[in-house]
JSON list of C-alpha atoms in Angstrom, two decimals:
[
{"chain": "A", "resi": 1, "resn": "UNK", "atom": "CA", "xyz": [-10.24, -9.07, 21.08]},
{"chain": "A", "resi": 2, "resn": "UNK", "atom": "CA", "xyz": [-7.74, -7.27, 18.90]},
{"chain": "A", "resi": 3, "resn": "UNK", "atom": "CA", "xyz": [-10.50, -6.49, 16.42]},
{"chain": "A", "resi": 4, "resn": "UNK", "atom": "CA", "xyz": [-12.67, -4.89, 19.10]},
{"chain": "A", "resi": 5, "resn": "UNK", "atom": "CA", "xyz": [-9.73, -2.76, 20.23]},
{"chain": "A", "resi": 6, "resn": "UNK", "atom": "CA", "xyz": [-8.69, -1.77, 16.71]},
{"chain": "A", "resi": 7, "resn": "UNK", "atom": "CA", "xyz": [-12.13, -1.70, 15.10]},
{"chain": "A", "resi": 8, "resn": "UNK", "atom": "CA", "xyz": [-11.88, 2.04, 14.40]},
{"chain": "A", "resi": 9, "resn": "UNK", "atom": "CA", "xyz": [-8.28, 1.87, 13.20]},
{"chain": "A", "resi": 10, "resn": "UNK", "atom": "CA", "xyz": [-8.97, 0.20, 9.88]},
{"chain": "A", "resi": 11, "resn": "UNK", "atom": "CA", "xyz": [-11.65, -0.22, 7.26]},
{"chain": "A", "resi": 12, "resn": "UNK", "atom": "CA", "xyz": [-12.45, -3.73, 6.11]},
{"chain": "A", "resi": 13, "resn": "UNK", "atom": "CA", "xyz": [-13.07, -4.10, 2.40]},
{"chain": "A", "resi": 14, "resn": "UNK", "atom": "CA", "xyz": [-13.97, -6.97, 0.12]},
{"chain": "A", "resi": 15, "resn": "UNK", "atom": "CA", "xyz": [-13.22, -7.53, -3.54]},
{"chain": "A", "resi": 16, "resn": "UNK", "atom": "CA", "xyz": [-10.04, -7.42, -5.59]},
{"chain": "A", "resi": 17, "resn": "UNK", "atom": "CA", "xyz": [-7.29, -5.00, -4.70]},
{"chain": "A", "resi": 18, "resn": "UNK", "atom": "CA", "xyz": [-6.19, -2.97, -7.76]},
{"chain": "A", "resi": 19, "resn": "UNK", "atom": "CA", "xyz": [-2.62, -2.91, -6.45]},
{"chain": "A", "resi": 20, "resn": "UNK", "atom": "CA", "xyz": [-0.09, -5.71, -6.43]},
{"chain": "A", "resi": 21, "resn": "UNK", "atom": "CA", "xyz": [1.49, -6.78, -3.15]},
{"chain": "A", "resi": 22, "resn": "UNK", "atom": "CA", "xyz": [4.77, -5.16, -4.25]},
{"chain": "A", "resi": 23, "resn": "UNK", "atom": "CA", "xyz": [2.99, -1.84, -4.85]},
{"chain": "A", "resi": 24, "resn": "UNK", "atom": "CA", "xyz": [1.35, -2.00, -1.43]},
{"chain": "A", "resi": 25, "resn": "UNK", "atom": "CA", "xyz": [4.64, -2.85, 0.29]},
{"chain": "A", "resi": 26, "resn": "UNK", "atom": "CA", "xyz": [6.38, -0.02, -1.58]},
{"chain": "A", "resi": 27, "resn": "UNK", "atom": "CA", "xyz": [3.72, 2.43, -0.38]},
{"chain": "A", "resi": 28, "resn": "UNK", "atom": "CA", "xyz": [4.06, 1.18, 3.19]},
{"chain": "A", "resi": 29, "resn": "UNK", "atom": "CA", "xyz": [7.85, 1.53, 3.04]},
{"chain": "A", "resi": 30, "resn": "UNK", "atom": "CA", "xyz": [7.35, 5.25, 2.38]},
{"chain": "A", "resi": 31, "resn": "UNK", "atom": "CA", "xyz": [4.86, 5.57, 5.26]},
{"chain": "A", "resi": 32, "resn": "UNK", "atom": "CA", "xyz": [6.52, 4.15, 8.39]},
{"chain": "A", "resi": 33, "resn": "UNK", "atom": "CA", "xyz": [3.53, 5.00, 10.57]},
{"chain": "A", "resi": 34, "resn": "UNK", "atom": "CA", "xyz": [1.42, 2.49, 8.63]},
{"chain": "A", "resi": 35, "resn": "UNK", "atom": "CA", "xyz": [1.61, -1.28, 8.88]},
{"chain": "A", "resi": 36, "resn": "UNK", "atom": "CA", "xyz": [0.04, -4.17, 7.00]},
{"chain": "A", "resi": 37, "resn": "UNK", "atom": "CA", "xyz": [-1.68, -7.01, 8.80]},
{"chain": "A", "resi": 38, "resn": "UNK", "atom": "CA", "xyz": [-3.49, -10.08, 7.61]},
{"chain": "A", "resi": 39, "resn": "UNK", "atom": "CA", "xyz": [-5.00, -13.31, 8.86]},
{"chain": "A", "resi": 40, "resn": "UNK", "atom": "CA", "xyz": [-6.67, -16.28, 7.25]},
{"chain": "A", "resi": 41, "resn": "UNK", "atom": "CA", "xyz": [-9.99, -17.55, 8.58]},
{"chain": "A", "resi": 42, "resn": "UNK", "atom": "CA", "xyz": [-11.86, -19.07, 5.68]},
{"chain": "A", "resi": 43, "resn": "UNK", "atom": "CA", "xyz": [-10.46, -16.34, 3.45]},
{"chain": "A", "resi": 44, "resn": "UNK", "atom": "CA", "xyz": [-7.49, -14.02, 3.29]},
{"chain": "A", "resi": 45, "resn": "UNK", "atom": "CA", "xyz": [-8.10, -10.59, 4.78]},
{"chain": "A", "resi": 46, "resn": "UNK", "atom": "CA", "xyz": [-5.67, -7.70, 4.65]},
{"chain": "A", "resi": 47, "resn": "UNK", "atom": "CA", "xyz": [-5.82, -4.32, 6.29]},
{"chain": "A", "resi": 48, "resn": "UNK", "atom": "CA", "xyz": [-3.60, -1.34, 6.93]},
{"chain": "A", "resi": 49, "resn": "UNK", "atom": "CA", "xyz": [-3.36, 0.14, 10.40]},
{"chain": "A", "resi": 50, "resn": "UNK", "atom": "CA", "xyz": [-2.06, 3.61, 11.17]},
{"chain": "A", "resi": 51, "resn": "UNK", "atom": "CA", "xyz": [-0.22, 3.41, 14.47]},
{"chain": "A", "resi": 52, "resn": "UNK", "atom": "CA", "xyz": [-0.45, 7.12, 15.23]},
{"chain": "A", "resi": 53, "resn": "UNK", "atom": "CA", "xyz": [-3.98, 7.89, 14.08]},
{"chain": "A", "resi": 54, "resn": "UNK", "atom": "CA", "xyz": [-6.16, 10.29, 16.01]},
{"chain": "A", "resi": 55, "resn": "UNK", "atom": "CA", "xyz": [-9.29, 12.17, 15.05]},
{"chain": "A", "resi": 56, "resn": "UNK", "atom": "CA", "xyz": [-7.35, 15.43, 14.84]},
{"chain": "A", "resi": 57, "resn": "UNK", "atom": "CA", "xyz": [-5.01, 13.85, 12.27]},
{"chain": "A", "resi": 58, "resn": "UNK", "atom": "CA", "xyz": [-7.76, 12.51, 10.05]},
{"chain": "A", "resi": 59, "resn": "UNK", "atom": "CA", "xyz": [-7.92, 15.65, 7.97]},
{"chain": "A", "resi": 60, "resn": "UNK", "atom": "CA", "xyz": [-7.83, 15.96, 4.21]},
{"chain": "A", "resi": 61, "resn": "UNK", "atom": "CA", "xyz": [-4.17, 17.00, 4.23]},
{"chain": "A", "resi": 62, "resn": "UNK", "atom": "CA", "xyz": [-3.26, 13.96, 6.34]},
{"chain": "A", "resi": 63, "resn": "UNK", "atom": "CA", "xyz": [-5.15, 11.64, 4.00]},
{"chain": "A", "resi": 64, "resn": "UNK", "atom": "CA", "xyz": [-3.27, 13.01, 0.95]},
{"chain": "A", "resi": 65, "resn": "UNK", "atom": "CA", "xyz": [0.14, 13.46, 2.54]},
{"chain": "A", "resi": 66, "resn": "UNK", "atom": "CA", "xyz": [1.69, 10.32, 1.04]},
{"chain": "A", "resi": 67, "resn": "UNK", "atom": "CA", "xyz": [0.65, 10.63, -2.59]},
{"chain": "A", "resi": 68, "resn": "UNK", "atom": "CA", "xyz": [3.52, 9.14, -4.64]}
]
């Protein structure tokens, strides 16, 4: 399934998001390599997928590159 293929591309979290949808969308608009996906199956789940992620890119500088 998609989730088996992309299981390492996103982290699933539960609880309340401290950001509003507008804030999340604004962040994503500044980071074109990221995309937001969601589906509803008993509850609403949202996740962000980085289309160009690779282990070599998951460095501290990459994780902090898009600080507003």
